[in-house]
Short mmCIF file of C-alpha atoms in Angstrom, two decimals:
data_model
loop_
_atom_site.label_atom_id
_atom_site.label_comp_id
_atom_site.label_asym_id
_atom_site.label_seq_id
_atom_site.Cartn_x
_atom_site.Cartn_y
_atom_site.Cartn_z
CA UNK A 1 166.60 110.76 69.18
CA UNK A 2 170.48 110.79 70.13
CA UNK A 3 172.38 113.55 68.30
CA UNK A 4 175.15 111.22 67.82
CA UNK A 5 174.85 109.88 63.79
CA UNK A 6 176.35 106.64 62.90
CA UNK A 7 179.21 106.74 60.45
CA UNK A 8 176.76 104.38 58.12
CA UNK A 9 174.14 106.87 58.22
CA UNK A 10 176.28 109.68 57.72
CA UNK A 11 177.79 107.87 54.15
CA UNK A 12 174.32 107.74 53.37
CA UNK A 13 173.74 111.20 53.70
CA UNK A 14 177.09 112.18 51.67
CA UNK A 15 176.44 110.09 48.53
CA UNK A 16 172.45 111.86 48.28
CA UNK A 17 174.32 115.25 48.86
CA UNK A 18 174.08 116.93 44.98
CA UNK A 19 177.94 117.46 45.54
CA UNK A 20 178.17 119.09 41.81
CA UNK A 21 175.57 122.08 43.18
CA UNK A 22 178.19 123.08 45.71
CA UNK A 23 181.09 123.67 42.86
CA UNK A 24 179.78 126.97 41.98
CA UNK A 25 181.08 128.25 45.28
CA UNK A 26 184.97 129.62 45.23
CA UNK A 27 185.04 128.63 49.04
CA UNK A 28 183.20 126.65 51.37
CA UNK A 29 183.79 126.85 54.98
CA UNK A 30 180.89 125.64 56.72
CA UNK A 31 179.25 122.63 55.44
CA UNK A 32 177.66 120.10 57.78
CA UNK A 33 174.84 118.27 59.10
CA UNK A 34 171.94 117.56 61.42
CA UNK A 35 168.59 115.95 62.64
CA UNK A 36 165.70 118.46 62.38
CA UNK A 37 163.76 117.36 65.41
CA UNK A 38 160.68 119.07 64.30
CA UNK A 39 160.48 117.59 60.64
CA UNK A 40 162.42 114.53 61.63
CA UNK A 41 164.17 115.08 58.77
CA UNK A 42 168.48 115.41 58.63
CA UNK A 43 169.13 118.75 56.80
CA UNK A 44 172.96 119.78 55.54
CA UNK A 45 173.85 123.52 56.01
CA UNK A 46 176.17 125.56 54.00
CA UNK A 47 177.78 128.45 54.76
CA UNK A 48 179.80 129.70 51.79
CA UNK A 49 181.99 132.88 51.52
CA UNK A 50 182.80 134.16 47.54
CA UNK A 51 186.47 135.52 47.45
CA UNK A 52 187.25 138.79 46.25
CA UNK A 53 190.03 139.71 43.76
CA UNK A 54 192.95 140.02 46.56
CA UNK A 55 191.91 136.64 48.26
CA UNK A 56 189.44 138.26 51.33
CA UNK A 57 186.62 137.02 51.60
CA UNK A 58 183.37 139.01 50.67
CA UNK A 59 180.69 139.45 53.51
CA UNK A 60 177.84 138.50 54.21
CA UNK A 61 178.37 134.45 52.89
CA UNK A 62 175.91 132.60 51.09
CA UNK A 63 174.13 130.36 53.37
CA UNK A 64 172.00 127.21 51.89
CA UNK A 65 170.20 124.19 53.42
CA UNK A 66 169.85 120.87 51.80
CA UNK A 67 166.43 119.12 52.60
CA UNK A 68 166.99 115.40 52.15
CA UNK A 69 162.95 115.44 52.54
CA UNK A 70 163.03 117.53 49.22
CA UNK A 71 166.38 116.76 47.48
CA UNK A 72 166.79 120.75 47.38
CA UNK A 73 168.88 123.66 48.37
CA UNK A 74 166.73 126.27 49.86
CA UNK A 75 168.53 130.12 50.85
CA UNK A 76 168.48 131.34 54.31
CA UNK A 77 168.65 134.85 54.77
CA UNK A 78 171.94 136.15 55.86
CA UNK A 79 171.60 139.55 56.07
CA UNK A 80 173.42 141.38 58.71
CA UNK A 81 176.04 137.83 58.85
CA UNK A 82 178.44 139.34 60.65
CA UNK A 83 180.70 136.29 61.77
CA UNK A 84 183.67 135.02 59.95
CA UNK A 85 184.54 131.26 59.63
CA UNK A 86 187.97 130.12 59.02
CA UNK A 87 189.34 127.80 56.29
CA UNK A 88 189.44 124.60 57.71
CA UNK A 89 187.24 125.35 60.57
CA UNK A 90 185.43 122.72 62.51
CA UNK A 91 181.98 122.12 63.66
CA UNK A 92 179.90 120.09 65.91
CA UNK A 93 176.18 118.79 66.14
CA UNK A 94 174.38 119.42 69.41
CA UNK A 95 170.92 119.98 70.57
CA UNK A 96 169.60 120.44 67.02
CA UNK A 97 171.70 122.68 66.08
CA UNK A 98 175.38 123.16 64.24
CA UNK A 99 178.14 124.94 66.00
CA UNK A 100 181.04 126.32 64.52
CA UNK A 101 183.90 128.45 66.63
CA UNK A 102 183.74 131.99 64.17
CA UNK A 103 184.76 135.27 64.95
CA UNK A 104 183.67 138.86 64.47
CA UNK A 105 184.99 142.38 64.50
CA UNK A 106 183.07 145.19 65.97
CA UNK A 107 183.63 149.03 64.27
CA UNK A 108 186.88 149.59 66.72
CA UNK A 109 188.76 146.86 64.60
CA UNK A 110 188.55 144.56 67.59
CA UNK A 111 188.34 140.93 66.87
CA UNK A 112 186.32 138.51 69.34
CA UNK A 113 185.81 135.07 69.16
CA UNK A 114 182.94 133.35 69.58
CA UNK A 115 180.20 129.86 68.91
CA UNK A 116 178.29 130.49 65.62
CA UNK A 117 174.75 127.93 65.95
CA UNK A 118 172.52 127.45 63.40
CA UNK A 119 169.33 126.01 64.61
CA UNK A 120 168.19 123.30 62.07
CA UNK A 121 164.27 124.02 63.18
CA UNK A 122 164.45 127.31 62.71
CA UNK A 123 167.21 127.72 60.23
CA UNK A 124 168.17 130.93 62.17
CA UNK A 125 171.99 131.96 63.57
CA UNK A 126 172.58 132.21 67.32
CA UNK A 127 175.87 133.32 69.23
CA UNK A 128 177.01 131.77 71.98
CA UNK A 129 180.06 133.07 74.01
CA UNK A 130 183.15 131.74 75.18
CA UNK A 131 185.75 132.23 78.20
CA UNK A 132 187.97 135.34 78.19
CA UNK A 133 191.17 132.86 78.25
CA UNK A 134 189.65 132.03 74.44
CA UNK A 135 187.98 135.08 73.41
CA UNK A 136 190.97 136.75 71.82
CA UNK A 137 193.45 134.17 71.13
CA UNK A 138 193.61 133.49 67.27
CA UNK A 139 190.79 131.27 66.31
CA UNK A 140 192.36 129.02 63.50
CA UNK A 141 193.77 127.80 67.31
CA UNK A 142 190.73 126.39 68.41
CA UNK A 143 188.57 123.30 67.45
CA UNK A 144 185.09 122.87 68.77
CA UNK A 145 183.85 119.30 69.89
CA UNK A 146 182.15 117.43 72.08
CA UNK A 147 182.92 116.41 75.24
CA UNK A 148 180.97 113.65 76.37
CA UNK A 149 177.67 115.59 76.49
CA UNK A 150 179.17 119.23 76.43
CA UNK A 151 179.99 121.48 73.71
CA UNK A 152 183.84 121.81 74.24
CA UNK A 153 186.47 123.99 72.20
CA UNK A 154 190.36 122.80 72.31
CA UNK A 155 192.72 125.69 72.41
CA UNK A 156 196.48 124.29 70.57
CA UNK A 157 198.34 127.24 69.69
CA UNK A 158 199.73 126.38 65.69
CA UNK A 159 202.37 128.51 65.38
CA UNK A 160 205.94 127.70 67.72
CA UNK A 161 206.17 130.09 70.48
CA UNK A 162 203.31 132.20 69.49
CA UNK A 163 201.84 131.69 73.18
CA UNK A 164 205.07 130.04 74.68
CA UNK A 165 204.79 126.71 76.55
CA UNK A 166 201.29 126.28 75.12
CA UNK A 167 202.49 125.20 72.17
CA UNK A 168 203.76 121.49 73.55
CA UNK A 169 199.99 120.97 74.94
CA UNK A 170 195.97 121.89 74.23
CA UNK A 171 193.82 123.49 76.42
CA UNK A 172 189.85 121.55 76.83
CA UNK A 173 187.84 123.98 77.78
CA UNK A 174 184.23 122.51 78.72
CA UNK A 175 180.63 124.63 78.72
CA UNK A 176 179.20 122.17 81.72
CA UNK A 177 175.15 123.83 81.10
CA UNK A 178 174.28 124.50 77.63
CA UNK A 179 173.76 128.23 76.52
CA UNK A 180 174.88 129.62 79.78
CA UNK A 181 178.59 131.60 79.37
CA UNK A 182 179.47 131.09 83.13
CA UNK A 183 179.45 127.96 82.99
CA UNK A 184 182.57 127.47 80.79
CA UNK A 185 185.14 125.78 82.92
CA UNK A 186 189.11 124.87 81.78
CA UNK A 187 189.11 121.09 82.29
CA UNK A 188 192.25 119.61 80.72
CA UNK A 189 195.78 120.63 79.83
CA UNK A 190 197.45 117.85 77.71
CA UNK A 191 200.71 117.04 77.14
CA UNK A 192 201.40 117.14 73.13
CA UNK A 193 205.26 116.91 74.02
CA UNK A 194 205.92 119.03 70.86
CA UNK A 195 205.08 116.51 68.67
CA UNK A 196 201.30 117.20 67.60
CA UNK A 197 200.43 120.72 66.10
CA UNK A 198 196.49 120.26 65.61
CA UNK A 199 194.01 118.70 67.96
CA UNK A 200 189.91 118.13 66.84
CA UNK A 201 188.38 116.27 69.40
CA UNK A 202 188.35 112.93 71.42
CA UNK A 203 188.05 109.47 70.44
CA UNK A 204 185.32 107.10 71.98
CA UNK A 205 187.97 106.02 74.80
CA UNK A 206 188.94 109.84 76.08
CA UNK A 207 192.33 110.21 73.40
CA UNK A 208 193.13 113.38 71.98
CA UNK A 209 191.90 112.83 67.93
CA UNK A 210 194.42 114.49 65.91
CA UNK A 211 194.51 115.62 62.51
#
């Protein structure tokens, strides 16, 4: 089976989804959906992070999976979640699994950003890494997407003159074999001509979707 999911099919999914269950959480940052190739079954994850008093978030998230199969939220275990996602944040389905671009912080304070997976099998969390040129950049400036078959993360800097000419284009960066770091290559700068401050993906006919 394709991973690409008709827009019918995914309206489907949406109006079985027991939206009501999800209001109990104060923030939800990672909700989306696959095909579970084993079960042949689409599943909906949900990665949900409970705020604390001053407004940061409390790690690790809760993380639940809705069985269509079973019209039920199950828990997966997220101890030892170390990855953040940001609000807003967007995701991608690819070879069974979800990506989302997250980022962590090791015990100097050092901030690295990186692909979050979440194999819908499995229902276990993967890391995958990306390019130096993205690693450290803030990460509320990058989108993930795909790129005909490739995972591929767009790099538009937000902020005006927070990384100089950047800001009037987006960076495409492109992982050509699946899994395997090296093989991350920078494959398009676009023109934005100052106009555009947030780019998510591409549109059937190779444009820049905006949002």
């Amino acid at each position: 089976m394709s991973d690409y999911i008709p827009d019918w099919l995914l309206s489907e999914i949406l109006c079985r989804l027991p939206v009501e269950s999800l209001l109990r959480f104060s923030t939800l940052l990672g909700l989306d959906f696959g095909f579970d190739h084993k079960t042949r079954y689409f599943k909906v994850a949900n990665i949900a992070y409970p705020r604390e008093a001053n407004d940061y978030y409390m790690a690790p998230p809760e993380v639940e999976v809705y069985k269509l199969s079973t019209g039920l939220w199950e828990t997966v275990n997220s101890k030892g979640f170390n990855y953040k996602l940001d609000e807003d944040c967007t995701s991608v389905y690819f070879n069974g699994a979800i990506h989302w671009v997250s980022h962590s912080e090791n015990e100097d304070g050092e901030i690295t950003n990186n692909l979050l997976v979440f194999d819908l099998s499995d229902e276990t969390f993967s890391e995958m890494g990306l390019p130096l040129m993205l690693a450290h950049v803030s990460s509320v400036d990058l989108s993930i997407t795909l790129c005909g078959e490739h995972i591929s993360v767009i790099l538009i800097p937000r902020l005006s003159g927070e990384i100089g000419p950047l800001c009037d284009s987006c960076v495409v960066w492109v992982m050509n074999q699946y899994g395997k770091l090296e093989s991350w290559m920078k494959k398009f700068v676009v023109d934005l001509n100052g106009e555009i401050d947030n780019a998510v993906g591409f549109t059937r006919k190779w444009g820049i979707e905006v949002s």
